[in-house]
Amino acid sequence: MRHLLGVADLGGAEGIEEVMRLTDSFVEVSERAIPRVPALRGKTVAWLFYEDSTRTRLSFETAAKRLSADTMNFSVSSSSVKKGESLRDTARTIEAMGIDAIVVRHASAGAPHRIATWVDAAVVNAGDGWHEHPTQALLDIYTLRQRLGSLEGRHIAIVGDIKHSRVARSDVWAFTAMGARVTLVAPPTLLPPSLEGWPVTVSQDLDSVLSTVDAVYLLRMQHERMTEALLPSLREYTACFGLTNQRVELLRDDAWVMHPGPMNRGVEIAADVADLPRSLILDQVRNGVAVRMAVLYLLLGAGSDLVPPPATPKEDSVV
Ligand code: ASP
């Protein structure tokens, strides 16, 4: 894998399994007293975030530091982008400083793909418009596997603003690649105009879907990407599609609740439901670091010749 621009770059179930195996090693590293290995010493990773982020940026940054990479943090709001510098010039300027990978988030679908054609560094898509968010899909699979063992034959409902969600797009392809069955639950206005080719079923009846799933995945309303009013009111949305205190009772005892964050408590998920023992939301965040360590390691540390990360305490204290 030269870049990680979308789930397709992972090479199907086999490639995803490889990331999962590496993630296991990095979860172990993350649990050590000194959670650091020298795997990417001498490499530099830069962040190019044109959109807000809490989890993804901090998680990539932590991942790079735990691998002993140097990091370069580019903040769009205080850079020459404000003076009109183009994406191409910005990317090539950063690369000229000597970097090995660029982690990109951009409001336009395809921006990381463009950057990948302009620079030699590895490019990681950390979210491009409505398009894809591949590392979110990887951490979601890892989190589900911790609870379900395998995704083969499992049923997952993705609920909410599918239309504007890059998480939904990456998750649908990744979950189904791992053998899961996906049902999208949303009002017609929050579904993409065409679902041709999507390996999913669609429902408008959350109540009837809930009792059949192994996990329900809630999505935030992406107000920043909406150009028109797509809902009569948020209250009505919550009444039909929110995971309310009453509705969560419809889930089987062994079914899990997930959300990529940021949550709008009281809209797509009731405040208390997000904190139930069946909620995996903080596991998702926790696993995000190890998954991103695996991705950076695959792109920069190992190439095709996979070497497990150093695991001895002696190596641990080298940094
Ligand atoms: N954090 C996720 C994303 O960047 C989900 C969201 O913002 O609602 O797409």
GROMACS .gro file of C-alpha atoms and ligand atoms in nm:
model
  328
    1MET     CA    1   0.000   0.000   0.000
    2ARG     CA    2   0.152   0.331  -0.111
    3HIS     CA    3  -0.127   0.563   0.011
    4LEU     CA    4  -0.443   0.511   0.215
    5LEU     CA    5  -0.701   0.718   0.031
    6GLY     CA    6  -1.001   0.490   0.066
    7VAL     CA    7  -1.107   0.148   0.190
    8ALA     CA    8  -1.034   0.001  -0.155
    9ASP     CA    9  -0.660   0.069  -0.103
   10LEU     CA   10  -0.660  -0.186   0.180
   11GLY     CA   11  -0.708  -0.471  -0.066
   12GLY     CA   12  -1.022  -0.633   0.075
   13ALA     CA   13  -1.056  -0.863   0.373
   14GLU     CA   14  -0.697  -0.984   0.353
   15GLY     CA   15  -0.551  -0.633   0.372
   16ILE     CA   16  -0.787  -0.538   0.651
   17GLU     CA   17  -0.685  -0.852   0.844
   18GLU     CA   18  -0.323  -0.745   0.811
   19VAL     CA   19  -0.402  -0.405   0.965
   20MET     CA   20  -0.597  -0.580   1.244
   21ARG     CA   21  -0.302  -0.808   1.325
   22LEU     CA   22  -0.063  -0.512   1.339
   23THR     CA   23  -0.314  -0.320   1.551
   24ASP     CA   24  -0.306  -0.603   1.807
   25SER     CA   25   0.069  -0.544   1.845
   26PHE     CA   26   0.023  -0.171   1.880
   27VAL     CA   27  -0.256  -0.210   2.138
   28GLU     CA   28   0.000  -0.406   2.338
   29VAL     CA   29   0.255  -0.125   2.289
   30SER     CA   30  -0.004   0.134   2.397
   31GLU     CA   31  -0.060  -0.054   2.724
   32ARG     CA   32   0.306  -0.044   2.824
   33ALA     CA   33   0.439   0.192   3.094
   34ILE     CA   34   0.631   0.371   2.818
   35PRO     CA   35   0.404   0.333   2.516
   36ARG     CA   36   0.667   0.399   2.255
   37VAL     CA   37   0.865   0.201   1.997
   38PRO     CA   38   1.138   0.325   1.764
   39ALA     CA   39   0.969   0.186   1.450
   40LEU     CA   40   0.945   0.519   1.266
   41ARG     CA   41   1.244   0.698   1.412
   42GLY     CA   42   1.380   0.941   1.154
   43LYS     CA   43   1.049   0.964   0.965
   44THR     CA   44   0.841   1.281   0.959
   45VAL     CA   45   0.463   1.294   0.939
   46ALA     CA   46   0.280   1.621   0.861
   47TRP     CA   47  -0.087   1.707   0.924
   48LEU     CA   48  -0.274   1.908   0.667
   49PHE     CA   49  -0.617   1.966   0.820
   50TYR     CA   50  -0.846   2.200   0.628
   51GLU     CA   51  -1.144   2.094   0.841
   52ASP     CA   52  -1.196   2.081   1.216
   53SER     CA   53  -1.107   1.768   1.401
   54THR     CA   54  -1.065   1.659   1.762
   55ARG     CA   55  -1.029   1.282   1.765
   56THR     CA   56  -0.867   1.214   1.430
   57ARG     CA   57  -0.590   1.472   1.451
   58LEU     CA   58  -0.498   1.398   1.812
   59SER     CA   59  -0.514   1.028   1.743
   60PHE     CA   60  -0.282   1.043   1.440
   61GLU     CA   61  -0.047   1.269   1.633
   62THR     CA   62  -0.037   1.030   1.929
   63ALA     CA   63   0.010   0.737   1.691
   64ALA     CA   64   0.306   0.903   1.516
   65LYS     CA   65   0.469   0.996   1.848
   66ARG     CA   66   0.429   0.642   1.984
   67LEU     CA   67   0.616   0.522   1.676
   68SER     CA   68   0.889   0.783   1.743
   69ALA     CA   69   0.821   0.975   1.420
   70ASP     CA   70   0.876   1.351   1.408
   71THR     CA   71   0.558   1.547   1.347
   72MET     CA   72   0.485   1.870   1.167
   73ASN     CA   73   0.158   2.034   1.249
   74PHE     CA   74   0.015   2.256   0.981
   75SER     CA   75  -0.268   2.480   1.092
   76VAL     CA   76  -0.468   2.615   0.800
   77SER     CA   77  -0.609   2.904   1.000
   78SER     CA   78  -0.264   3.051   1.070
   79SER     CA   79  -0.094   2.962   0.740
   80SER     CA   80  -0.048   3.112   0.395
   81VAL     CA   81  -0.365   2.934   0.285
   82LYS     CA   82  -0.529   3.248   0.424
   83LYS     CA   83  -0.319   3.445   0.174
   84GLY     CA   84  -0.457   3.241  -0.114
   85GLU     CA   85  -0.195   2.967  -0.146
   86SER     CA   86  -0.333   2.674  -0.345
   87LEU     CA   87  -0.365   2.318  -0.218
   88ARG     CA   88  -0.095   2.206  -0.463
   89ASP     CA   89   0.154   2.473  -0.360
   90THR     CA   90   0.083   2.413   0.007
   91ALA     CA   91   0.133   2.037  -0.025
   92ARG     CA   92   0.452   2.072  -0.227
   93THR     CA   93   0.591   2.334   0.011
   94ILE     CA   94   0.539   2.104   0.306
   95GLU     CA   95   0.696   1.817   0.118
   96ALA     CA   96   1.001   2.027   0.031
   97MET     CA   97   1.076   2.045   0.403
   98GLY     CA   98   1.135   1.672   0.399
   99ILE     CA   99   0.840   1.466   0.506
  100ASP     CA  100   0.752   1.102   0.459
  101ALA     CA  101   0.374   1.115   0.503
  102ILE     CA  102   0.096   1.372   0.489
  103VAL     CA  103  -0.228   1.313   0.676
  104VAL     CA  104  -0.497   1.517   0.502
  105ARG     CA  105  -0.847   1.627   0.597
  106HIS     CA  106  -1.035   1.844   0.351
  107ALA     CA  107  -1.394   1.951   0.288
  108SER     CA  108  -1.368   1.851  -0.080
  109ALA     CA  109  -1.405   1.489  -0.185
  110GLY     CA  110  -1.092   1.380  -0.369
  111ALA     CA  111  -0.851   1.639  -0.224
  112PRO     CA  112  -0.616   1.374  -0.074
  113HIS     CA  113  -0.622   1.188  -0.408
  114ARG     CA  114  -0.508   1.504  -0.585
  115ILE     CA  115  -0.231   1.559  -0.333
  116ALA     CA  116  -0.114   1.202  -0.387
  117THR     CA  117  -0.049   1.289  -0.752
  118TRP     CA  118   0.161   1.594  -0.660
  119VAL     CA  119   0.391   1.460  -0.388
  120ASP     CA  120   0.617   1.160  -0.334
  121ALA     CA  121   0.521   1.129   0.033
  122ALA     CA  122   0.261   0.874   0.142
  123VAL     CA  123  -0.084   1.033   0.174
  124VAL     CA  124  -0.342   0.928   0.431
  125ASN     CA  125  -0.700   1.038   0.392
  126ALA     CA  126  -0.827   1.157   0.730
  127GLY     CA  127  -1.167   1.252   0.585
  128ASP     CA  128  -1.249   1.413   0.249
  129GLY     CA  129  -1.588   1.580   0.227
  130TRP     CA  130  -1.868   1.323   0.206
  131HIS     CA  131  -1.640   1.073   0.047
  132GLU     CA  132  -1.430   0.850   0.274
  133HIS     CA  133  -1.272   0.817   0.616
  134PRO     CA  134  -1.081   0.488   0.590
  135THR     CA  135  -0.906   0.491   0.929
  136GLN     CA  136  -1.244   0.538   1.098
  137ALA     CA  137  -1.366   0.222   0.923
  138LEU     CA  138  -1.057   0.033   1.039
  139LEU     CA  139  -1.098   0.136   1.401
  140ASP     CA  140  -1.468   0.052   1.384
  141ILE     CA  141  -1.390  -0.299   1.259
  142TYR     CA  142  -1.124  -0.346   1.525
  143THR     CA  143  -1.367  -0.233   1.797
  144LEU     CA  144  -1.644  -0.463   1.673
  145ARG     CA  145  -1.409  -0.761   1.650
  146GLN     CA  146  -1.305  -0.713   2.012
  147ARG     CA  147  -1.671  -0.778   2.107
  148LEU     CA  148  -1.803  -1.000   1.830
  149GLY     CA  149  -1.494  -1.200   1.740
  150SER     CA  150  -1.566  -1.183   1.370
  151LEU     CA  151  -1.794  -0.973   1.152
  152GLU     CA  152  -1.888  -1.270   0.934
  153GLY     CA  153  -2.268  -1.298   0.920
  154ARG     CA  154  -2.320  -1.011   1.169
  155HIS     CA  155  -2.584  -0.747   1.111
  156ILE     CA  156  -2.500  -0.378   1.156
  157ALA     CA  157  -2.742  -0.087   1.121
  158ILE     CA  158  -2.601   0.254   1.028
  159VAL     CA  159  -2.851   0.521   1.124
  160GLY     CA  160  -2.882   0.889   1.038
  161ASP     CA  161  -2.731   1.132   0.792
  162ILE     CA  162  -2.591   0.877   0.548
  163LYS     CA  163  -2.605   1.125   0.262
  164HIS     CA  164  -2.332   1.351   0.398
  165SER     CA  165  -2.135   1.090   0.588
  166ARG     CA  166  -1.788   0.981   0.479
  167VAL     CA  167  -1.790   0.746   0.778
  168ALA     CA  168  -2.096   0.565   0.641
  169ARG     CA  169  -1.937   0.530   0.298
  170SER     CA  170  -1.613   0.382   0.434
  171ASP     CA  171  -1.793   0.164   0.690
  172VAL     CA  172  -2.033   0.012   0.438
  173TRP     CA  173  -1.745  -0.110   0.219
  174ALA     CA  174  -1.528  -0.220   0.508
  175PHE     CA  175  -1.799  -0.397   0.710
  176THR     CA  176  -1.930  -0.585   0.408
  177ALA     CA  177  -1.576  -0.678   0.299
  178MET     CA  178  -1.546  -0.850   0.638
  179GLY     CA  179  -1.866  -1.046   0.582
  180ALA     CA  180  -2.119  -0.832   0.771
  181ARG     CA  181  -2.466  -0.739   0.648
  182VAL     CA  182  -2.544  -0.365   0.662
  183THR     CA  183  -2.883  -0.193   0.685
  184LEU     CA  184  -2.899   0.181   0.638
  185VAL     CA  185  -3.176   0.350   0.837
  186ALA     CA  186  -3.260   0.710   0.747
  187PRO     CA  187  -3.534   0.932   0.612
  188PRO     CA  188  -3.521   0.950   0.229
  189THR     CA  189  -3.383   1.306   0.244
  190LEU     CA  190  -3.077   1.184   0.432
  191LEU     CA  191  -2.992   0.903   0.192
  192PRO     CA  192  -2.766   0.951  -0.112
  193PRO     CA  193  -2.963   1.023  -0.433
  194SER     CA  194  -2.864   0.679  -0.564
  195LEU     CA  195  -2.761   0.368  -0.376
  196GLU     CA  196  -2.692   0.170  -0.690
  197GLY     CA  197  -2.405  -0.067  -0.628
  198TRP     CA  198  -2.412  -0.025  -0.250
  199PRO     CA  199  -2.418  -0.368  -0.081
  200VAL     CA  200  -2.686  -0.266   0.169
  201THR     CA  201  -3.054  -0.285   0.250
  202VAL     CA  202  -3.245   0.028   0.342
  203SER     CA  203  -3.515   0.083   0.600
  204GLN     CA  204  -3.710   0.371   0.742
  205ASP     CA  205  -3.829   0.171   1.039
  206LEU     CA  206  -3.562   0.185   1.309
  207ASP     CA  207  -3.779   0.008   1.568
  208SER     CA  208  -3.811  -0.307   1.362
  209VAL     CA  209  -3.442  -0.310   1.264
  210LEU     CA  210  -3.307  -0.269   1.618
  211SER     CA  211  -3.407  -0.612   1.747
  212THR     CA  212  -3.217  -0.779   1.460
  213VAL     CA  213  -2.876  -0.614   1.486
  214ASP     CA  214  -2.544  -0.699   1.652
  215ALA     CA  215  -2.452  -0.330   1.652
  216VAL     CA  216  -2.624  -0.001   1.582
  217TYR     CA  217  -2.404   0.281   1.450
  218LEU     CA  218  -2.540   0.634   1.496
  219LEU     CA  219  -2.434   0.928   1.281
  220ARG     CA  220  -2.434   1.299   1.354
  221MET     CA  221  -2.637   1.536   1.140
  222GLN     CA  222  -2.371   1.697   0.915
  223HIS     CA  223  -2.517   2.048   0.925
  224GLU     CA  224  -2.196   2.194   0.780
  225ARG     CA  225  -2.254   1.997   0.457
  226MET     CA  226  -2.625   2.064   0.418
  227THR     CA  227  -2.726   2.326   0.168
  228GLU     CA  228  -3.102   2.301   0.224
  229ALA     CA  229  -3.347   2.206   0.496
  230LEU     CA  230  -3.369   1.828   0.482
  231LEU     CA  231  -3.575   1.772   0.794
  232PRO     CA  232  -3.895   1.923   0.931
  233SER     CA  233  -3.728   1.956   1.273
  234LEU     CA  234  -3.460   1.792   1.485
  235ARG     CA  235  -3.727   1.695   1.737
  236GLU     CA  236  -3.913   1.502   1.475
  237TYR     CA  237  -3.589   1.339   1.360
  238THR     CA  238  -3.511   1.227   1.714
  239ALA     CA  239  -3.863   1.091   1.756
  240CYS     CA  240  -3.826   0.868   1.446
  241PHE     CA  241  -3.452   0.799   1.416
  242GLY     CA  242  -3.285   0.885   1.748
  243LEU     CA  243  -3.160   0.610   1.979
  244THR     CA  244  -3.377   0.723   2.269
  245ASN     CA  245  -3.394   0.569   2.617
  246GLN     CA  246  -3.708   0.380   2.517
  247ARG     CA  247  -3.579   0.263   2.182
  248VAL     CA  248  -3.250   0.125   2.315
  249GLU     CA  249  -3.460  -0.134   2.502
  250LEU     CA  250  -3.545  -0.289   2.165
  251LEU     CA  251  -3.184  -0.399   2.116
  252ARG     CA  252  -3.087  -0.754   2.206
  253ASP     CA  253  -2.890  -0.780   2.532
  254ASP     CA  254  -2.572  -0.858   2.338
  255ALA     CA  255  -2.602  -0.574   2.084
  256TRP     CA  256  -2.360  -0.279   2.086
  257VAL     CA  257  -2.394   0.095   2.030
  258MET     CA  258  -2.137   0.292   1.829
  259HIS     CA  259  -2.082   0.651   1.713
  260PRO     CA  260  -1.780   0.810   1.541
  261GLY     CA  261  -1.810   1.136   1.740
  262PRO     CA  262  -1.864   1.419   1.782
  263MET     CA  263  -2.202   1.329   1.931
  264ASN     CA  264  -2.498   1.555   1.952
  265ARG     CA  265  -2.644   1.409   2.269
  266GLY     CA  266  -3.019   1.437   2.272
  267VAL     CA  267  -3.044   1.434   1.890
  268GLU     CA  268  -2.919   1.110   1.730
  269ILE     CA  269  -2.842   0.950   2.066
  270ALA     CA  270  -2.997   1.010   2.406
  271ALA     CA  271  -2.755   1.153   2.661
  272ASP     CA  272  -2.773   0.844   2.887
  273VAL     CA  273  -2.757   0.592   2.606
  274ALA     CA  274  -2.411   0.714   2.503
  275ASP     CA  275  -2.282   0.615   2.848
  276LEU     CA  276  -2.443   0.271   2.879
  277PRO     CA  277  -2.211  -0.031   2.925
  278ARG     CA  278  -2.315  -0.144   2.576
  279SER     CA  279  -2.175   0.178   2.426
  280LEU     CA  280  -1.840   0.129   2.250
  281ILE     CA  281  -1.786   0.497   2.176
  282LEU     CA  282  -1.478   0.542   2.394
  283ASP     CA  283  -1.337   0.205   2.281
  284GLN     CA  284  -1.356   0.342   1.927
  285VAL     CA  285  -1.148   0.644   2.030
  286ARG     CA  286  -0.899   0.429   2.222
  287ASN     CA  287  -0.854   0.184   1.935
  288GLY     CA  288  -0.812   0.472   1.691
  289VAL     CA  289  -0.458   0.534   1.814
  290ALA     CA  290  -0.338   0.175   1.766
  291VAL     CA  291  -0.511   0.145   1.427
  292ARG     CA  292  -0.341   0.463   1.307
  293MET     CA  293  -0.007   0.336   1.436
  294ALA     CA  294  -0.065   0.027   1.221
  295VAL     CA  295  -0.150   0.237   0.915
  296LEU     CA  296   0.153   0.466   0.953
  297TYR     CA  297   0.374   0.164   1.014
  298LEU     CA  298   0.243  -0.013   0.705
  299LEU     CA  299   0.299   0.294   0.490
  300LEU     CA  300   0.635   0.402   0.630
  301GLY     CA  301   0.792   0.135   0.842
  302ALA     CA  302   0.762  -0.190   0.666
  303GLY     CA  303   0.661  -0.159   0.305
  304SER     CA  304   0.581  -0.504   0.177
  305ASP     CA  305   0.832  -0.667   0.410
  306LEU     CA  306   0.633  -0.684   0.732
  307VAL     CA  307   0.837  -0.689   1.048
  308PRO     CA  308   0.651  -0.692   1.379
  309PRO     CA  309   0.721  -0.386   1.596
  310PRO     CA  310   0.996  -0.430   1.855
  311ALA     CA  311   0.841  -0.570   2.171
  312THR     CA  312   1.116  -0.609   2.429
  313PRO     CA  313   1.128  -0.372   2.731
  314LYS     CA  314   1.486  -0.287   2.626
  315GLU     CA  315   1.366  -0.152   2.290
  316ASP     CA  316   1.085   0.018   2.478
  317SER     CA  317   1.317   0.245   2.669
  318VAL     CA  318   1.539   0.338   2.375
  319VAL     CA  319   1.357   0.665   2.305
  320ASP     N1  320  -1.572   1.266   1.294
  320ASP     C1  321  -1.642   1.209   1.182
  320ASP     C2  322  -1.596   1.273   1.052
  320ASP     O1  323  -1.501   1.347   1.053
  320ASP     C3  324  -1.790   1.212   1.197
  320ASP     C4  325  -1.854   1.347   1.210
  320ASP     O2  326  -1.788   1.451   1.200
  320ASP     O3  327  -1.976   1.347   1.231
  320ASP     O4  328  -1.654   1.246   0.949
   0.00000   0.00000   0.00000
